[in-house]
JSON list of C-alpha atoms in Angstrom, two decimals:
[
{"chain": "A", "resi": 1288, "resn": "GLN", "atom": "CA", "xyz": [21.54, -1.04, 65.18]},
{"chain": "A", "resi": 1289, "resn": "VAL", "atom": "CA", "xyz": [24.06, -1.88, 61.65]},
{"chain": "A", "resi": 1290, "resn": "GLN", "atom": "CA", "xyz": [24.64, 2.21, 59.89]},
{"chain": "A", "resi": 1291, "resn": "LEU", "atom": "CA", "xyz": [24.76, 1.99, 56.56]},
{"chain": "A", "resi": 1292, "resn": "VAL", "atom": "CA", "xyz": [25.98, 3.62, 53.93]},
{"chain": "A", "resi": 1293, "resn": "GLU", "atom": "CA", "xyz": [25.45, 3.71, 50.65]},
{"chain": "A", "resi": 1294, "resn": "SER", "atom": "CA", "xyz": [27.74, 4.86, 47.07]},
{"chain": "A", "resi": 1295, "resn": "GLY", "atom": "CA", "xyz": [27.50, 4.78, 43.75]},
{"chain": "A", "resi": 1296, "resn": "GLY", "atom": "CA", "xyz": [25.18, 6.67, 42.60]},
{"chain": "A", "resi": 1297, "resn": "SER", "atom": "CA", "xyz": [24.48, 9.05, 39.59]},
{"chain": "A", "resi": 1298, "resn": "ALA", "atom": "CA", "xyz": [23.22, 10.77, 36.54]},
{"chain": "A", "resi": 1299, "resn": "VAL", "atom": "CA", "xyz": [23.86, 8.74, 33.18]},
{"chain": "A", "resi": 1300, "resn": "GLN", "atom": "CA", "xyz": [22.29, 8.52, 29.90]},
{"chain": "A", "resi": 1301, "resn": "THR", "atom": "CA", "xyz": [19.19, 5.19, 29.06]},
{"chain": "A", "resi": 1302, "resn": "GLY", "atom": "CA", "xyz": [21.04, 1.62, 28.60]},
{"chain": "A", "resi": 1303, "resn": "GLY", "atom": "CA", "xyz": [24.30, 3.24, 31.07]},
{"chain": "A", "resi": 1304, "resn": "SER", "atom": "CA", "xyz": [25.02, 1.32, 33.91]},
{"chain": "A", "resi": 1305, "resn": "LEU", "atom": "CA", "xyz": [25.34, 1.80, 37.60]},
{"chain": "A", "resi": 1306, "resn": "ARG", "atom": "CA", "xyz": [27.20, -0.25, 40.74]},
{"chain": "A", "resi": 1307, "resn": "LEU", "atom": "CA", "xyz": [26.34, -0.42, 44.05]},
{"chain": "A", "resi": 1308, "resn": "SER", "atom": "CA", "xyz": [27.18, 0.16, 47.65]},
{"chain": "A", "resi": 1309, "resn": "CYS", "atom": "CA", "xyz": [26.61, 0.47, 50.68]},
{"chain": "A", "resi": 1310, "resn": "ILE", "atom": "CA", "xyz": [28.85, -0.29, 53.80]},
{"chain": "A", "resi": 1311, "resn": "ALA", "atom": "CA", "xyz": [28.05, -1.22, 57.26]},
{"chain": "A", "resi": 1312, "resn": "SER", "atom": "CA", "xyz": [29.74, 0.21, 60.06]},
{"chain": "A", "resi": 1313, "resn": "VAL", "atom": "CA", "xyz": [29.65, -2.55, 61.66]},
{"chain": "A", "resi": 1314, "resn": "TYR", "atom": "CA", "xyz": [29.94, -6.00, 61.40]},
{"chain": "A", "resi": 1315, "resn": "THR", "atom": "CA", "xyz": [27.29, -7.49, 58.74]},
{"chain": "A", "resi": 1316, "resn": "TYR", "atom": "CA", "xyz": [27.10, -11.64, 60.49]},
{"chain": "A", "resi": 1317, "resn": "SER", "atom": "CA", "xyz": [23.55, -11.48, 62.21]},
{"chain": "A", "resi": 1318, "resn": "ASN", "atom": "CA", "xyz": [21.98, -9.50, 58.74]},
{"chain": "A", "resi": 1319, "resn": "ILE", "atom": "CA", "xyz": [20.07, -12.60, 57.48]},
{"chain": "A", "resi": 1320, "resn": "CYS", "atom": "CA", "xyz": [18.22, -10.11, 54.28]},
{"chain": "A", "resi": 1321, "resn": "MET", "atom": "CA", "xyz": [19.01, -7.73, 53.36]},
{"chain": "A", "resi": 1322, "resn": "GLY", "atom": "CA", "xyz": [19.07, -5.39, 49.91]},
{"chain": "A", "resi": 1323, "resn": "TRP", "atom": "CA", "xyz": [17.78, -2.85, 47.96]},
{"chain": "A", "resi": 1324, "resn": "PHE", "atom": "CA", "xyz": [14.16, -0.30, 48.14]},
{"chain": "A", "resi": 1325, "resn": "ARG", "atom": "CA", "xyz": [14.15, 2.33, 46.07]},
{"chain": "A", "resi": 1326, "resn": "GLN", "atom": "CA", "xyz": [11.47, 5.24, 46.01]},
{"chain": "A", "resi": 1327, "resn": "VAL", "atom": "CA", "xyz": [10.12, 8.45, 43.46]},
{"chain": "A", "resi": 1328, "resn": "PRO", "atom": "CA", "xyz": [8.59, 11.55, 45.30]},
{"chain": "A", "resi": 1329, "resn": "GLY", "atom": "CA", "xyz": [4.74, 10.70, 45.60]},
{"chain": "A", "resi": 1330, "resn": "LYS", "atom": "CA", "xyz": [4.98, 6.92, 45.77]},
{"chain": "A", "resi": 1331, "resn": "GLY", "atom": "CA", "xyz": [6.35, 4.34, 48.09]},
{"chain": "A", "resi": 1332, "resn": "ARG", "atom": "CA", "xyz": [9.26, 2.20, 48.72]},
{"chain": "A", "resi": 1333, "resn": "GLU", "atom": "CA", "xyz": [9.66, -0.62, 46.56]},
{"chain": "A", "resi": 1334, "resn": "ALA", "atom": "CA", "xyz": [12.71, -3.73, 47.29]},
{"chain": "A", "resi": 1335, "resn": "VAL", "atom": "CA", "xyz": [13.75, -3.50, 43.95]},
{"chain": "A", "resi": 1336, "resn": "ALA", "atom": "CA", "xyz": [16.34, -6.74, 45.44]},
{"chain": "A", "resi": 1337, "resn": "VAL", "atom": "CA", "xyz": [17.09, -8.24, 48.08]},
{"chain": "A", "resi": 1338, "resn": "ILE", "atom": "CA", "xyz": [19.64, -11.26, 49.03]},
{"chain": "A", "resi": 1339, "resn": "HIS", "atom": "CA", "xyz": [20.35, -13.48, 52.50]},
{"chain": "A", "resi": 1340, "resn": "ARG", "atom": "CA", "xyz": [23.56, -14.75, 53.42]},
{"chain": "A", "resi": 1341, "resn": "ASN", "atom": "CA", "xyz": [23.73, -17.67, 51.64]},
{"chain": "A", "resi": 1342, "resn": "ALA", "atom": "CA", "xyz": [23.26, -15.54, 48.54]},
{"chain": "A", "resi": 1343, "resn": "GLU", "atom": "CA", "xyz": [19.43, -16.25, 48.11]},
{"chain": "A", "resi": 1344, "resn": "GLN", "atom": "CA", "xyz": [18.08, -13.63, 46.15]},
{"chain": "A", "resi": 1345, "resn": "LYS", "atom": "CA", "xyz": [14.55, -12.25, 45.18]},
{"chain": "A", "resi": 1346, "resn": "TYR", "atom": "CA", "xyz": [14.46, -9.53, 42.12]},
{"chain": "A", "resi": 1347, "resn": "ALA", "atom": "CA", "xyz": [10.88, -7.13, 41.51]},
{"chain": "A", "resi": 1348, "resn": "ASP", "atom": "CA", "xyz": [9.95, -8.38, 38.20]},
{"chain": "A", "resi": 1349, "resn": "SER", "atom": "CA", "xyz": [10.83, -4.53, 36.43]},
{"chain": "A", "resi": 1350, "resn": "VAL", "atom": "CA", "xyz": [13.44, -4.96, 37.12]},
{"chain": "A", "resi": 1351, "resn": "LYS", "atom": "CA", "xyz": [14.93, -8.94, 36.53]},
{"chain": "A", "resi": 1352, "resn": "GLY", "atom": "CA", "xyz": [17.36, -9.69, 33.99]},
{"chain": "A", "resi": 1353, "resn": "ARG", "atom": "CA", "xyz": [19.62, -6.17, 33.82]},
{"chain": "A", "resi": 1354, "resn": "PHE", "atom": "CA", "xyz": [20.51, -5.84, 38.00]},
{"chain": "A", "resi": 1355, "resn": "THR", "atom": "CA", "xyz": [21.92, -8.12, 40.05]},
{"chain": "A", "resi": 1356, "resn": "ILE", "atom": "CA", "xyz": [22.92, -8.17, 43.67]},
{"chain": "A", "resi": 1357, "resn": "SER", "atom": "CA", "xyz": [26.07, -8.87, 45.66]},
{"chain": "A", "resi": 1358, "resn": "ARG", "atom": "CA", "xyz": [26.65, -9.27, 48.81]},
{"chain": "A", "resi": 1359, "resn": "ASP", "atom": "CA", "xyz": [30.67, -9.55, 50.52]},
{"chain": "A", "resi": 1360, "resn": "ASN", "atom": "CA", "xyz": [30.29, -11.62, 54.25]},
{"chain": "A", "resi": 1361, "resn": "ASN", "atom": "CA", "xyz": [33.08, -10.58, 54.62]},
{"chain": "A", "resi": 1362, "resn": "LYS", "atom": "CA", "xyz": [33.60, -7.34, 54.07]},
{"chain": "A", "resi": 1363, "resn": "ASP", "atom": "CA", "xyz": [29.79, -6.51, 55.41]},
{"chain": "A", "resi": 1364, "resn": "THR", "atom": "CA", "xyz": [29.32, -4.73, 51.45]},
{"chain": "A", "resi": 1365, "resn": "LEU", "atom": "CA", "xyz": [26.57, -5.10, 49.26]},
{"chain": "A", "resi": 1366, "resn": "PHE", "atom": "CA", "xyz": [25.96, -4.21, 45.98]},
{"chain": "A", "resi": 1367, "resn": "LEU", "atom": "CA", "xyz": [23.71, -3.78, 43.07]},
{"chain": "A", "resi": 1368, "resn": "GLN", "atom": "CA", "xyz": [24.95, -4.13, 40.47]},
{"chain": "A", "resi": 1369, "resn": "MET", "atom": "CA", "xyz": [22.21, -2.24, 37.43]},
{"chain": "A", "resi": 1370, "resn": "ASN", "atom": "CA", "xyz": [22.88, -2.86, 33.78]},
{"chain": "A", "resi": 1371, "resn": "ASN", "atom": "CA", "xyz": [20.30, -1.67, 31.02]},
{"chain": "A", "resi": 1372, "resn": "LEU", "atom": "CA", "xyz": [18.67, 1.20, 33.30]},
{"chain": "A", "resi": 1373, "resn": "LYS", "atom": "CA", "xyz": [15.40, 3.01, 32.36]},
{"chain": "A", "resi": 1374, "resn": "PRO", "atom": "CA", "xyz": [13.84, 6.46, 33.19]},
{"chain": "A", "resi": 1375, "resn": "GLU", "atom": "CA", "xyz": [12.18, 4.02, 35.64]},
{"chain": "A", "resi": 1376, "resn": "ASP", "atom": "CA", "xyz": [14.25, 2.99, 37.30]},
{"chain": "A", "resi": 1377, "resn": "THR", "atom": "CA", "xyz": [15.12, 6.71, 38.17]},
{"chain": "A", "resi": 1378, "resn": "ALA", "atom": "CA", "xyz": [14.29, 6.69, 42.41]},
{"chain": "A", "resi": 1379, "resn": "MET", "atom": "CA", "xyz": [16.13, 7.64, 45.81]},
{"chain": "A", "resi": 1380, "resn": "TYR", "atom": "CA", "xyz": [17.48, 3.30, 47.12]},
{"chain": "A", "resi": 1381, "resn": "TYR", "atom": "CA", "xyz": [18.16, 2.77, 50.18]},
{"chain": "A", "resi": 1382, "resn": "CYS", "atom": "CA", "xyz": [20.17, 0.08, 51.18]},
{"chain": "A", "resi": 1383, "resn": "VAL", "atom": "CA", "xyz": [18.75, -2.00, 54.01]},
{"chain": "A", "resi": 1384, "resn": "ALA", "atom": "CA", "xyz": [19.20, -5.19, 56.42]},
{"chain": "A", "resi": 1385, "resn": "ASP", "atom": "CA", "xyz": [17.09, -7.31, 58.23]},
{"chain": "A", "resi": 1386, "resn": "ALA", "atom": "CA", "xyz": [19.35, -6.12, 61.75]},
{"chain": "A", "resi": 1387, "resn": "GLY", "atom": "CA", "xyz": [18.72, -10.21, 63.40]},
{"chain": "A", "resi": 1388, "resn": "ARG", "atom": "CA", "xyz": [15.00, -10.20, 62.03]},
{"chain": "A", "resi": 1389, "resn": "THR", "atom": "CA", "xyz": [15.29, -13.27, 59.74]},
{"chain": "A", "resi": 1390, "resn": "PRO", "atom": "CA", "xyz": [15.47, -16.26, 60.96]},
{"chain": "A", "resi": 1391, "resn": "ALA", "atom": "CA", "xyz": [18.47, -18.19, 58.87]},
{"chain": "A", "resi": 1392, "resn": "TRP", "atom": "CA", "xyz": [16.22, -20.83, 58.15]},
{"chain": "A", "resi": 1393, "resn": "ARG", "atom": "CA", "xyz": [12.90, -18.37, 55.69]},
{"chain": "A", "resi": 1394, "resn": "SER", "atom": "CA", "xyz": [13.64, -16.57, 52.75]},
{"chain": "A", "resi": 1395, "resn": "CYS", "atom": "CA", "xyz": [14.27, -13.29, 52.10]},
{"chain": "A", "resi": 1396, "resn": "GLY", "atom": "CA", "xyz": [11.17, -11.05, 51.80]},
{"chain": "A", "resi": 1397, "resn": "MET", "atom": "CA", "xyz": [9.84, -8.32, 49.56]},
{"chain": "A", "resi": 1398, "resn": "GLY", "atom": "CA", "xyz": [8.41, -5.60, 52.08]},
{"chain": "A", "resi": 1399, "resn": "GLU", "atom": "CA", "xyz": [9.77, -3.19, 53.61]},
{"chain": "A", "resi": 1400, "resn": "ASN", "atom": "CA", "xyz": [8.00, -3.87, 57.50]},
{"chain": "A", "resi": 1401, "resn": "GLU", "atom": "CA", "xyz": [10.68, -6.59, 57.24]},
{"chain": "A", "resi": 1402, "resn": "TYR", "atom": "CA", "xyz": [14.40, -4.75, 57.43]},
{"chain": "A", "resi": 1403, "resn": "SER", "atom": "CA", "xyz": [14.41, -2.74, 60.55]},
{"chain": "A", "resi": 1404, "resn": "SER", "atom": "CA", "xyz": [18.19, -0.84, 59.31]},
{"chain": "A", "resi": 1405, "resn": "TRP", "atom": "CA", "xyz": [18.11, 1.71, 56.47]},
{"chain": "A", "resi": 1406, "resn": "GLY", "atom": "CA", "xyz": [20.86, 3.88, 54.19]},
{"chain": "A", "resi": 1407, "resn": "GLN", "atom": "CA", "xyz": [20.45, 7.61, 53.67]},
{"chain": "A", "resi": 1408, "resn": "GLY", "atom": "CA", "xyz": [20.23, 6.73, 49.50]},
{"chain": "A", "resi": 1409, "resn": "THR", "atom": "CA", "xyz": [22.10, 7.54, 46.37]},
{"chain": "A", "resi": 1410, "resn": "GLN", "atom": "CA", "xyz": [20.30, 8.87, 44.16]},
{"chain": "A", "resi": 1411, "resn": "VAL", "atom": "CA", "xyz": [19.31, 6.88, 40.78]},
{"chain": "A", "resi": 1412, "resn": "THR", "atom": "CA", "xyz": [18.50, 8.59, 38.12]},
{"chain": "A", "resi": 1413, "resn": "VAL", "atom": "CA", "xyz": [18.18, 8.08, 34.24]},
{"chain": "A", "resi": 1414, "resn": "SER", "atom": "CA", "xyz": [17.66, 10.11, 31.49]},
{"chain": "A", "resi": 1415, "resn": "SER", "atom": "CA", "xyz": [16.01, 9.61, 28.05]}
]
């Protein structure tokens, strides 16, 4: 399995920005789809954004226009640029990868069961 390590989480004020990074410990060539999920206490994991190797992106409605997902296939790195942060963005953010489950011709899904590899998470806290 691919090992994923997130970084960049922090405590910020409403309206602030953060950039999360995720580095894979091994080659990510087989990871057609990668993305970011988030979770708050008492709730399930929610897809924030996913990205295909061809750069096709999908976002949760709650973050459209504020967050941008990107990836560097050569450096095995995934990013999430978060702007205009809101208190409701407070959560543990997880980097995910499909670990070869997704055919290259298919779009990336937003369901957590589509992703086999998960990072340890990085905490984002937005204060009002």
